[in-house]
Amino acid sequence: MTILPPKPGDPNASQDVRDRVLQVAARLVAEGGRAALTTRAVVAAAGIQQPTLYRLFGDKTGLLEAVAEAGLASYVADKASAEPDPDPLLDFRMGWDSHVGFGLAHPALFAIIWGNPDPARVSPAANAGRVALRRKVQALAVAGLLRVSETKAERLTHATCTGVVLALLDMPDDDRDIELASITREAVIQAITFAAPATATPGPAGAAIALRASLAHTTGLTPGERLLLAELLDRISEQA
Amino acid sequence: MTILPPKPGDPNASQDVRDRVLQVAARLVAEGGRAALTTRAVVAAAGIQQPTLYRLFGDKTGLLEAVAEAGLASYVADKASAEPDPDPLLDFRMGWDSHVGFGLAHPALFAIIWGNPDPARVSPAANAGRVALRRKVQALAVAGLLRVSETKAERLTHATCTGVVLALLDMPDDDRDIELASITREAVIQAITFAAPATATPGPAGAAIALRASLAHTTGLTPGERLLLAELLDRISEQA
DNA sequence: AACGGAAAGCTATCGTCGATAACGATGCTG
DNA sequence: CAGCATCGTTATCGACGATAGCTTTCCGTT
Protein backbone atom coordinates (compact mmCIF):
# COMPACT_ATOMS: atom_id res chain seq x y z
CA MET A 1 0.00 0.00 0.00
CA THR A 2 2.96 2.32 -0.55
CA ILE A 3 2.98 5.00 -3.22
CA LEU A 4 4.07 3.08 -6.26
CA PRO A 5 7.26 1.03 -6.13
CA PRO A 6 6.99 -0.09 -9.76
CA LYS A 7 7.77 -3.76 -9.17
CA PRO A 8 9.67 -5.10 -6.22
CA GLY A 9 10.99 -8.06 -8.15
CA ASP A 10 11.90 -6.29 -11.36
CA PRO A 11 15.38 -7.42 -12.45
CA ASN A 12 16.33 -4.02 -13.90
CA ALA A 13 14.41 -2.09 -11.30
CA SER A 14 17.58 -0.34 -10.24
CA GLN A 15 18.13 1.17 -13.65
CA ASP A 16 14.47 2.03 -13.75
CA VAL A 17 14.64 3.85 -10.45
CA ARG A 18 17.80 5.61 -11.48
CA ASP A 19 16.21 6.88 -14.67
CA ARG A 20 13.17 8.05 -12.80
CA VAL A 21 15.30 9.93 -10.29
CA LEU A 22 17.26 11.57 -13.10
CA GLN A 23 14.06 12.59 -14.81
CA VAL A 24 12.66 14.10 -11.63
CA ALA A 25 15.92 15.85 -10.82
CA ALA A 26 16.17 17.29 -14.31
CA ARG A 27 12.68 18.70 -13.98
CA LEU A 28 13.48 20.27 -10.64
CA VAL A 29 16.61 21.91 -12.01
CA ALA A 30 14.81 23.15 -15.10
CA GLU A 31 12.03 24.67 -13.05
CA GLY A 32 13.86 26.17 -10.11
CA GLY A 33 17.55 26.20 -10.92
CA ARG A 34 20.22 24.32 -9.07
CA ALA A 35 18.99 25.66 -5.74
CA ALA A 36 15.74 23.74 -6.22
CA LEU A 37 17.63 20.47 -6.50
CA THR A 38 17.54 19.33 -2.88
CA THR A 39 17.91 15.71 -1.97
CA ARG A 40 14.68 15.85 -0.03
CA ALA A 41 12.71 17.26 -2.95
CA VAL A 42 14.13 14.60 -5.24
CA VAL A 43 13.35 11.68 -2.98
CA ALA A 44 9.87 13.00 -2.32
CA ALA A 45 9.10 13.50 -6.00
CA ALA A 46 10.65 10.20 -7.03
CA GLY A 47 9.04 8.18 -4.25
CA ILE A 48 12.28 6.88 -2.80
CA GLN A 49 14.27 7.43 0.41
CA GLN A 50 17.38 9.41 1.00
CA PRO A 51 19.72 6.42 1.50
CA THR A 52 18.60 5.08 -1.87
CA LEU A 53 19.57 8.34 -3.50
CA TYR A 54 23.00 8.15 -1.93
CA ARG A 55 23.48 4.55 -2.96
CA LEU A 56 22.68 5.50 -6.53
CA PHE A 57 24.75 8.66 -6.89
CA GLY A 58 27.18 8.78 -4.00
CA ASP A 59 26.41 12.33 -2.97
CA LYS A 60 24.60 15.37 -4.23
CA THR A 61 27.45 16.35 -6.53
CA GLY A 62 27.24 12.94 -8.14
CA LEU A 63 23.55 13.42 -8.71
CA LEU A 64 24.15 16.85 -10.22
CA GLU A 65 26.76 15.53 -12.60
CA ALA A 66 24.55 12.63 -13.58
CA VAL A 67 21.73 15.05 -14.33
CA ALA A 68 24.04 17.23 -16.40
CA GLU A 69 25.42 14.29 -18.33
CA ALA A 70 22.00 12.83 -18.97
CA GLY A 71 20.63 16.17 -20.12
CA LEU A 72 23.51 16.75 -22.47
CA ALA A 73 23.40 13.18 -23.73
CA SER A 74 19.71 13.32 -24.50
CA TYR A 75 20.31 16.54 -26.40
CA VAL A 76 23.21 15.41 -28.53
CA ALA A 77 21.51 12.09 -29.18
CA ASP A 78 19.16 13.80 -31.60
CA LYS A 79 21.92 15.76 -33.29
CA ALA A 80 24.54 13.03 -33.49
CA SER A 81 22.20 10.49 -34.97
CA ALA A 82 23.04 11.79 -38.42
CA GLU A 83 26.67 11.55 -39.49
CA PRO A 84 28.58 14.84 -39.66
CA ASP A 85 28.04 17.02 -42.68
CA PRO A 86 30.67 16.51 -45.40
CA ASP A 87 31.43 20.25 -45.41
CA PRO A 88 33.57 20.72 -42.29
CA LEU A 89 32.81 24.42 -42.12
CA LEU A 90 29.09 23.83 -42.27
CA ASP A 91 29.47 21.08 -39.71
CA PHE A 92 31.33 23.49 -37.46
CA ARG A 93 28.55 26.05 -37.76
CA MET A 94 25.92 23.44 -37.00
CA GLY A 95 27.83 22.30 -33.96
CA TRP A 96 28.10 25.86 -32.69
CA ASP A 97 24.40 26.48 -33.17
CA SER A 98 23.59 23.18 -31.51
CA HIS A 99 25.64 24.10 -28.50
CA VAL A 100 23.93 27.47 -28.26
CA GLY A 101 20.59 25.74 -28.64
CA PHE A 102 21.33 23.44 -25.75
CA GLY A 103 22.27 26.39 -23.56
CA LEU A 104 19.07 28.26 -24.36
CA ALA A 105 16.98 25.13 -23.83
CA HIS A 106 18.60 24.21 -20.51
CA PRO A 107 19.85 27.42 -18.89
CA ALA A 108 20.43 26.03 -15.43
CA LEU A 109 22.26 22.95 -16.67
CA PHE A 110 24.47 25.00 -18.96
CA ALA A 111 25.45 27.38 -16.20
CA ILE A 112 26.25 24.47 -13.91
CA ILE A 113 28.40 22.68 -16.47
CA TRP A 114 30.26 25.62 -17.99
CA GLY A 115 29.68 28.54 -15.66
CA ASN A 116 31.44 27.15 -12.61
CA PRO A 117 35.05 26.47 -13.51
CA ASP A 118 36.93 24.04 -11.31
CA PRO A 119 40.27 22.73 -12.54
CA ALA A 120 40.18 19.89 -10.02
CA ARG A 121 36.91 18.29 -11.00
CA VAL A 122 36.52 16.86 -14.49
CA SER A 123 32.90 16.95 -15.48
CA PRO A 124 31.94 14.05 -17.73
CA ALA A 125 29.27 16.18 -19.34
CA ALA A 126 31.74 18.93 -20.20
CA ASN A 127 34.11 16.31 -21.52
CA ALA A 128 31.51 14.91 -23.85
CA GLY A 129 30.90 18.33 -25.35
CA ARG A 130 34.60 18.92 -25.70
CA VAL A 131 35.11 15.67 -27.59
CA ALA A 132 32.40 16.61 -30.06
CA LEU A 133 34.04 19.99 -30.60
CA ARG A 134 37.47 18.41 -31.08
CA ARG A 135 36.14 16.21 -33.85
CA LYS A 136 34.76 19.16 -35.74
CA VAL A 137 37.96 21.16 -35.36
CA GLN A 138 39.93 18.16 -36.52
CA ALA A 139 37.80 17.98 -39.65
CA LEU A 140 38.67 21.60 -40.34
CA ALA A 141 42.35 20.80 -39.93
CA VAL A 142 42.14 17.80 -42.25
CA ALA A 143 40.52 19.97 -44.88
CA GLY A 144 43.45 22.38 -44.61
CA LEU A 145 41.25 25.22 -43.49
CA LEU A 146 42.82 25.85 -40.09
CA ARG A 147 45.22 28.76 -39.74
CA VAL A 148 45.97 28.14 -36.04
CA SER A 149 46.76 24.98 -34.12
CA GLU A 150 43.96 22.58 -33.37
CA THR A 151 44.37 23.19 -29.67
CA LYS A 152 44.11 26.93 -30.05
CA ALA A 153 41.13 26.64 -32.34
CA GLU A 154 39.34 24.31 -30.00
CA ARG A 155 39.99 26.44 -26.95
CA LEU A 156 39.03 29.67 -28.64
CA THR A 157 35.83 28.15 -29.95
CA HIS A 158 34.88 26.63 -26.63
CA ALA A 159 35.64 29.81 -24.70
CA THR A 160 33.77 32.17 -26.99
CA CYS A 161 30.78 29.89 -27.46
CA THR A 162 30.43 29.44 -23.73
CA GLY A 163 30.70 33.17 -23.19
CA VAL A 164 28.07 33.90 -25.80
CA VAL A 165 25.58 31.48 -24.29
CA LEU A 166 26.12 32.84 -20.79
CA ALA A 167 25.67 36.36 -22.11
CA LEU A 168 22.46 35.35 -23.84
CA LEU A 169 21.20 33.66 -20.71
CA ASP A 170 21.80 36.89 -18.82
CA MET A 171 19.33 38.73 -21.04
CA PRO A 172 15.57 38.55 -20.45
CA ASP A 173 14.45 35.52 -22.42
CA ASP A 174 11.98 37.54 -24.47
CA ASP A 175 14.64 40.03 -25.56
CA ARG A 176 17.66 37.94 -26.46
CA ASP A 177 20.06 39.21 -29.08
CA ILE A 178 20.25 35.82 -30.76
CA GLU A 179 22.21 37.46 -33.57
CA LEU A 180 25.08 37.70 -31.12
CA ALA A 181 25.59 33.97 -31.46
CA SER A 182 25.96 34.00 -35.23
CA ILE A 183 28.10 37.12 -35.28
CA THR A 184 30.52 35.61 -32.80
CA ARG A 185 30.49 32.33 -34.66
CA GLU A 186 31.57 34.03 -37.88
CA ALA A 187 34.19 36.02 -36.01
CA VAL A 188 35.63 32.81 -34.65
CA ILE A 189 35.64 31.24 -38.09
CA GLN A 190 37.45 34.30 -39.36
CA ALA A 191 40.01 33.95 -36.61
CA ILE A 192 40.79 30.25 -36.93
CA THR A 193 40.27 29.46 -40.63
CA PHE A 194 41.22 30.72 -44.06
CA ALA A 195 37.61 30.78 -45.10
CA ALA A 196 36.43 33.92 -46.83
CA PRO A 197 34.08 36.14 -44.86
CA ALA A 198 30.47 35.18 -45.30
CA THR A 199 29.39 38.76 -45.69
CA ALA A 200 31.33 41.60 -47.23
CA THR A 201 31.90 44.65 -45.09
CA PRO A 202 29.58 47.41 -46.18
CA GLY A 203 30.83 50.94 -46.60
CA PRO A 204 28.20 53.20 -45.09
CA ALA A 205 27.78 51.31 -41.84
CA GLY A 206 31.09 52.34 -40.36
CA ALA A 207 30.54 55.98 -40.98
CA ALA A 208 26.99 55.75 -39.69
CA ILE A 209 28.21 54.14 -36.47
CA ALA A 210 30.85 56.78 -35.99
CA LEU A 211 28.40 59.60 -36.55
CA ARG A 212 25.86 57.97 -34.25
CA ALA A 213 28.42 57.83 -31.48
CA SER A 214 29.25 61.52 -31.72
CA LEU A 215 25.72 62.65 -32.36
CA ALA A 216 25.51 64.26 -28.95
CA HIS A 217 28.25 66.69 -29.91
CA THR A 218 26.67 67.88 -33.12
CA THR A 219 25.35 71.40 -33.39
CA GLY A 220 22.80 73.02 -35.60
CA LEU A 221 20.18 70.32 -35.32
CA THR A 222 16.80 70.61 -33.67
CA PRO A 223 15.91 67.92 -31.11
CA GLY A 224 13.48 66.41 -33.56
CA GLU A 225 16.05 66.32 -36.32
CA ARG A 226 18.59 64.74 -34.02
CA LEU A 227 16.14 62.05 -32.97
CA LEU A 228 15.17 61.32 -36.54
CA LEU A 229 18.79 61.20 -37.61
CA ALA A 230 19.59 58.80 -34.79
CA GLU A 231 16.88 56.44 -35.95
CA LEU A 232 18.11 56.52 -39.55
CA LEU A 233 21.70 55.94 -38.48
CA ASP A 234 20.68 53.02 -36.32
CA ARG A 235 18.96 51.42 -39.25
CA ILE A 236 21.98 51.88 -41.48
CA SER A 237 24.24 50.49 -38.75
CA GLU A 238 22.22 47.36 -38.38
CA GLN A 239 22.58 46.67 -42.10
CA ALA A 240 26.20 45.76 -41.46
CA MET B 1 36.30 41.10 28.05
CA THR B 2 34.91 40.14 24.65
CA ILE B 3 37.14 39.52 21.64
CA LEU B 4 37.68 42.99 20.33
CA PRO B 5 34.72 45.24 19.61
CA PRO B 6 36.81 48.13 18.37
CA LYS B 7 34.98 50.96 20.18
CA PRO B 8 31.42 50.79 21.42
CA GLY B 9 30.82 54.48 21.00
CA ASP B 10 32.60 55.04 17.76
CA PRO B 11 30.46 57.25 15.52
CA ASN B 12 31.47 55.51 12.28
CA ALA B 13 31.75 52.12 13.91
CA SER B 14 29.05 50.78 11.62
CA GLN B 15 31.01 51.50 8.49
CA ASP B 16 34.06 50.13 10.20
CA VAL B 17 32.31 46.87 11.03
CA ARG B 18 30.91 46.61 7.53
CA ASP B 19 34.34 47.00 6.00
CA ARG B 20 35.76 44.42 8.32
CA VAL B 21 33.01 41.97 7.45
CA LEU B 22 33.58 42.53 3.75
CA GLN B 23 37.29 41.97 4.18
CA VAL B 24 36.73 38.73 6.09
CA ALA B 25 34.13 37.54 3.61
CA ALA B 26 36.38 38.28 0.66
CA ARG B 27 39.14 36.25 2.25
CA LEU B 28 36.83 33.33 2.87
CA VAL B 29 35.62 33.37 -0.74
CA ALA B 30 39.15 33.64 -2.08
CA GLU B 31 40.34 30.73 0.01
CA GLY B 32 37.46 28.30 -0.21
CA GLY B 33 35.15 29.46 -2.96
CA ARG B 34 31.57 30.53 -2.56
CA ALA B 35 30.79 27.40 -0.57
CA ALA B 36 33.13 28.57 2.18
CA LEU B 37 31.16 31.77 2.60
CA THR B 38 28.77 30.73 5.35
CA THR B 39 27.18 33.29 7.57
CA ARG B 40 28.48 31.47 10.60
CA ALA B 41 32.06 31.49 9.38
CA VAL B 42 31.80 35.17 8.60
CA VAL B 43 30.40 36.19 11.96
CA ALA B 44 32.94 34.04 13.79
CA ALA B 45 35.89 35.47 11.85
CA ALA B 46 34.61 39.03 12.07
CA GLY B 47 33.72 38.85 15.74
CA ILE B 48 30.06 39.77 15.31
CA GLN B 49 26.72 38.01 15.66
CA GLN B 50 24.42 36.71 12.98
CA PRO B 51 21.69 39.34 13.41
CA THR B 52 24.32 42.03 12.92
CA LEU B 53 25.28 40.46 9.62
CA TYR B 54 21.67 40.44 8.50
CA ARG B 55 21.15 44.04 9.56
CA LEU B 56 24.16 45.04 7.47
CA PHE B 57 23.48 43.10 4.29
CA GLY B 58 19.86 41.94 4.41
CA ASP B 59 20.59 38.33 3.56
CA LYS B 60 23.38 36.14 2.30
CA THR B 61 22.83 37.19 -1.29
CA GLY B 62 23.26 40.80 -0.27
CA LEU B 63 26.52 39.94 1.42
CA LEU B 64 27.70 38.09 -1.66
CA GLU B 65 26.89 40.99 -3.94
CA ALA B 66 28.57 43.42 -1.59
CA VAL B 67 31.69 41.27 -1.58
CA ALA B 68 31.66 41.07 -5.37
CA GLU B 69 31.16 44.79 -5.76
CA ALA B 70 33.86 45.64 -3.24
CA GLY B 71 36.32 43.24 -4.84
CA LEU B 72 35.71 44.60 -8.30
CA ALA B 73 35.80 48.19 -7.07
CA SER B 74 39.11 47.74 -5.32
CA TYR B 75 40.49 46.23 -8.49
CA VAL B 76 39.34 48.87 -10.93
CA ALA B 77 40.33 51.62 -8.50
CA ASP B 78 43.96 51.03 -9.38
CA LYS B 79 43.31 50.90 -13.09
CA ALA B 80 40.86 53.75 -13.39
CA SER B 81 42.99 56.18 -11.43
CA ALA B 82 44.78 57.12 -14.64
CA GLU B 83 42.61 58.67 -17.34
CA PRO B 84 41.97 56.48 -20.38
CA ASP B 85 44.69 56.19 -22.96
CA PRO B 86 44.24 58.60 -25.89
CA ASP B 87 44.50 55.70 -28.33
CA PRO B 88 41.07 54.06 -28.11
CA LEU B 89 42.35 50.79 -29.52
CA LEU B 90 45.14 50.61 -26.98
CA ASP B 91 42.67 51.54 -24.27
CA PHE B 92 40.41 48.75 -25.40
CA ARG B 93 43.26 46.24 -25.22
CA MET B 94 44.22 47.41 -21.75
CA GLY B 95 40.64 47.12 -20.59
CA TRP B 96 40.44 43.57 -21.91
CA ASP B 97 43.67 42.56 -20.23
CA SER B 98 42.57 44.20 -17.00
CA HIS B 99 39.33 42.24 -17.01
CA VAL B 100 41.21 39.00 -17.62
CA GLY B 101 43.61 39.92 -14.85
CA PHE B 102 40.78 40.41 -12.40
CA GLY B 103 39.35 37.04 -13.30
CA LEU B 104 42.64 35.25 -12.77
CA ALA B 105 43.25 37.12 -9.52
CA HIS B 106 39.79 36.42 -8.11
CA PRO B 107 38.51 33.18 -9.65
CA ALA B 108 35.65 32.60 -7.25
CA LEU B 109 34.39 36.17 -7.46
CA PHE B 110 34.57 36.16 -11.25
CA ALA B 111 32.62 32.93 -11.51
CA ILE B 112 30.00 34.26 -9.15
CA ILE B 113 29.55 37.54 -11.00
CA TRP B 114 29.70 36.34 -14.59
CA GLY B 115 29.29 32.58 -14.44
CA ASN B 116 25.78 32.46 -13.03
CA PRO B 117 23.46 34.26 -15.42
CA ASP B 118 20.16 35.45 -14.00
CA PRO B 119 18.12 37.88 -16.10
CA ALA B 120 16.03 38.86 -13.10
CA ARG B 121 18.77 40.01 -10.78
CA VAL B 122 20.92 42.98 -11.80
CA SER B 123 24.30 42.66 -10.19
CA PRO B 124 25.82 46.05 -9.35
CA ALA B 125 29.29 44.62 -9.78
CA ALA B 126 28.52 43.32 -13.26
CA ASN B 127 26.97 46.67 -14.08
CA ALA B 128 30.10 48.53 -13.10
CA GLY B 129 32.19 46.41 -15.41
CA ARG B 130 29.72 46.87 -18.22
CA VAL B 131 29.80 50.64 -17.88
CA ALA B 132 33.57 50.65 -18.15
CA LEU B 133 33.37 48.50 -21.27
CA ARG B 134 30.75 50.74 -22.82
CA ARG B 135 32.97 53.77 -22.45
CA LYS B 136 35.81 52.07 -24.27
CA VAL B 137 33.57 50.88 -27.09
CA GLN B 138 32.13 54.35 -27.40
CA ALA B 139 35.62 55.75 -27.80
CA LEU B 140 36.20 53.31 -30.64
CA ALA B 141 32.97 54.44 -32.28
CA VAL B 142 33.82 58.12 -31.96
CA ALA B 143 37.17 57.45 -33.60
CA GLY B 144 35.36 55.87 -36.53
CA LEU B 145 36.97 52.51 -35.90
CA LEU B 146 33.81 50.51 -35.29
CA ARG B 147 32.38 48.41 -38.09
CA VAL B 148 29.41 47.12 -36.10
CA SER B 149 26.95 48.88 -33.85
CA GLU B 150 28.10 49.87 -30.40
CA THR B 151 25.64 47.50 -28.83
CA LYS B 152 26.88 44.58 -30.87
CA ALA B 153 30.50 45.42 -30.19
CA GLU B 154 29.90 45.72 -26.47
CA ARG B 155 27.98 42.48 -26.23
CA LEU B 156 30.44 40.54 -28.34
CA THR B 157 33.36 41.82 -26.31
CA HIS B 158 31.73 41.09 -23.00
CA ALA B 159 30.63 37.61 -24.03
CA THR B 160 33.95 36.51 -25.45
CA CYS B 161 36.04 37.99 -22.67
CA THR B 162 33.90 36.30 -20.05
CA GLY B 163 34.14 33.02 -21.90
CA VAL B 164 37.90 33.27 -22.17
CA VAL B 165 38.34 33.93 -18.46
CA LEU B 166 36.05 31.05 -17.50
CA ALA B 167 37.96 28.77 -19.87
CA LEU B 168 41.25 29.86 -18.34
CA LEU B 169 39.92 29.30 -14.84
CA ASP B 170 38.94 25.78 -15.86
CA MET B 171 42.58 24.94 -16.59
CA PRO B 172 45.03 24.00 -13.82
CA ASP B 173 46.45 27.29 -12.66
CA ASP B 174 50.00 26.21 -13.40
CA ASP B 175 49.19 25.31 -16.99
CA ARG B 176 47.02 28.13 -18.26
CA ASP B 177 47.07 28.99 -21.93
CA ILE B 178 47.26 32.70 -21.21
CA GLU B 179 47.87 33.28 -24.91
CA LEU B 180 44.23 32.37 -25.42
CA ALA B 181 43.29 35.72 -23.94
CA SER B 182 45.34 37.80 -26.35
CA ILE B 183 44.41 35.71 -29.38
CA THR B 184 40.74 36.11 -28.63
CA ARG B 185 41.22 39.80 -27.94
CA GLU B 186 42.74 40.36 -31.36
CA ALA B 187 40.05 38.26 -33.00
CA VAL B 188 37.43 40.45 -31.37
CA ILE B 189 39.21 43.59 -32.52
CA GLN B 190 39.29 42.18 -36.02
CA ALA B 191 35.60 41.48 -35.83
CA ILE B 192 34.36 44.80 -34.51
CA THR B 193 36.80 47.36 -35.93
CA PHE B 194 38.32 48.39 -39.21
CA ALA B 195 42.01 47.92 -39.76
CA ALA B 196 42.12 51.57 -40.74
CA PRO B 197 39.79 54.28 -39.48
CA ALA B 198 36.61 54.69 -41.48
CA THR B 199 36.71 58.42 -41.16
CA ALA B 200 39.71 60.54 -41.98
CA THR B 201 38.87 63.27 -39.49
CA PRO B 202 37.35 62.27 -36.18
CA GLY B 203 34.22 63.88 -34.88
CA PRO B 204 30.74 64.32 -36.26
CA ALA B 205 31.75 66.23 -39.36
CA GLY B 206 34.18 63.64 -40.62
CA ALA B 207 31.75 60.82 -40.05
CA ALA B 208 29.00 62.81 -41.74
CA ILE B 209 31.18 63.43 -44.76
CA ALA B 210 32.12 59.77 -44.98
CA LEU B 211 28.54 58.65 -44.73
CA ARG B 212 27.37 61.28 -47.22
CA ALA B 213 29.87 59.95 -49.73
CA SER B 214 28.62 56.40 -49.48
CA LEU B 215 24.97 57.26 -49.12
CA ALA B 216 24.18 55.86 -52.55
CA HIS B 217 25.17 52.39 -51.37
CA THR B 218 22.93 52.33 -48.35
CA THR B 219 19.98 49.99 -48.26
CA GLY B 220 16.84 49.93 -46.25
CA LEU B 221 15.99 53.60 -46.71
CA THR B 222 13.07 55.03 -48.60
CA PRO B 223 13.87 57.71 -51.18
CA GLY B 224 12.40 60.32 -48.90
CA GLU B 225 14.46 59.18 -45.97
CA ARG B 226 17.62 59.15 -48.05
CA LEU B 227 16.98 62.69 -49.24
CA LEU B 228 16.26 63.89 -45.73
CA LEU B 229 19.36 62.16 -44.39
CA ALA B 230 21.49 63.78 -47.10
CA GLU B 231 20.28 67.22 -46.07
CA LEU B 232 21.01 66.57 -42.41
CA LEU B 233 24.45 65.20 -43.20
CA ASP B 234 25.24 68.23 -45.32
CA ARG B 235 24.34 70.55 -42.46
CA ILE B 236 26.52 68.60 -40.04
CA SER B 237 29.38 68.54 -42.49
CA GLU B 238 29.36 72.30 -42.79
CA GLN B 239 29.66 72.70 -39.03
CA ALA B 240 33.26 71.55 -39.30
C1' DA C 1 11.86 -27.03 -0.10
C1' DA C 2 14.82 -24.89 3.16
C1' DC C 3 18.61 -21.82 3.96
C1' DG C 4 22.16 -18.21 3.78
C1' DG C 5 24.02 -14.18 1.77
C1' DA C 6 23.45 -10.04 -0.73
C1' DA C 7 21.02 -6.18 -2.17
C1' DA C 8 17.68 -2.75 -1.39
C1' DG C 9 14.34 -0.33 1.58
C1' DC C 10 13.06 2.11 5.80
C1' DT C 11 13.33 4.82 10.20
C1' DA C 12 15.70 7.77 12.92
C1' DT C 13 19.21 10.85 13.68
C1' DC C 14 23.40 14.11 13.48
C1' DG C 15 25.59 18.40 12.52
C1' DT C 16 25.35 22.53 9.68
C1' DC C 17 23.17 26.08 7.45
C1' DG C 18 20.23 30.46 6.60
C1' DA C 19 17.20 33.31 8.93
C1' DT C 20 14.56 35.51 12.70
C1' DA C 21 12.18 36.51 17.16
C1' DA C 22 12.69 38.48 21.54
C1' DC C 23 15.16 40.77 24.90
C1' DG C 24 18.70 43.87 26.87
C1' DA C 25 22.16 47.57 26.74
C1' DT C 26 23.70 51.91 25.13
C1' DG C 27 23.73 56.60 23.57
C1' DC C 28 21.42 60.56 21.66
C1' DT C 29 17.48 64.01 21.79
C1' DG C 30 14.03 66.91 23.58
C1' DC D 1 14.80 62.62 33.20
C1' DA D 2 11.81 60.35 29.69
C1' DG D 3 11.53 58.63 25.16
C1' DC D 4 13.45 56.69 21.20
C1' DA D 5 16.54 54.61 18.04
C1' DT D 6 20.44 51.84 17.32
C1' DC D 7 23.11 47.97 18.23
C1' DG D 8 24.54 43.63 20.56
C1' DT D 9 23.11 39.05 22.51
C1' DT D 10 20.78 34.71 23.23
C1' DA D 11 17.91 31.26 21.70
C1' DT D 12 15.49 29.06 18.36
C1' DC D 13 13.17 27.39 13.87
C1' DG D 14 12.89 24.88 9.70
C1' DA D 15 15.49 22.95 5.87
C1' DC D 16 19.40 20.71 4.23
C1' DG D 17 23.25 17.04 3.28
C1' DA D 18 24.64 12.86 4.95
C1' DT D 19 24.78 8.43 7.54
C1' DA D 20 24.06 4.52 11.03
C1' DG D 21 21.48 0.60 11.92
C1' DC D 22 17.77 -2.37 11.36
C1' DT D 23 14.35 -4.83 8.38
C1' DT D 24 12.64 -6.76 4.27
C1' DT D 25 13.04 -8.91 -0.12
C1' DC D 26 15.10 -11.67 -3.58
C1' DC D 27 18.10 -15.25 -5.59
C1' DG D 28 21.23 -19.12 -5.92
C1' DT D 29 22.78 -23.25 -3.58
C1' DT D 30 22.20 -27.45 -1.27
Coordinates of C-alpha atoms in Angstrom, one line a residue, chain A residues 42 59-60 64 103 118 136-137 140 142 157 191 223 238:
Chain A
V42 CA 14.1 14.6 -5.2
D59 CA 26.4 12.3 -3.0
K60 CA 24.6 15.4 -4.2
L64 CA 24.2 16.8 -10.2
G103 CA 22.3 26.4 -23.6
D118 CA 36.9 24.0 -11.3
K136 CA 34.8 19.2 -35.7
V137 CA 38.0 21.2 -35.4
L140 CA 38.7 21.6 -40.3
V142 CA 42.1 17.8 -42.2
T157 CA 35.8 28.1 -29.9
A191 CA 40.0 33.9 -36.6
P223 CA 15.9 67.9 -31.1
E238 CA 22.2 47.4 -38.4

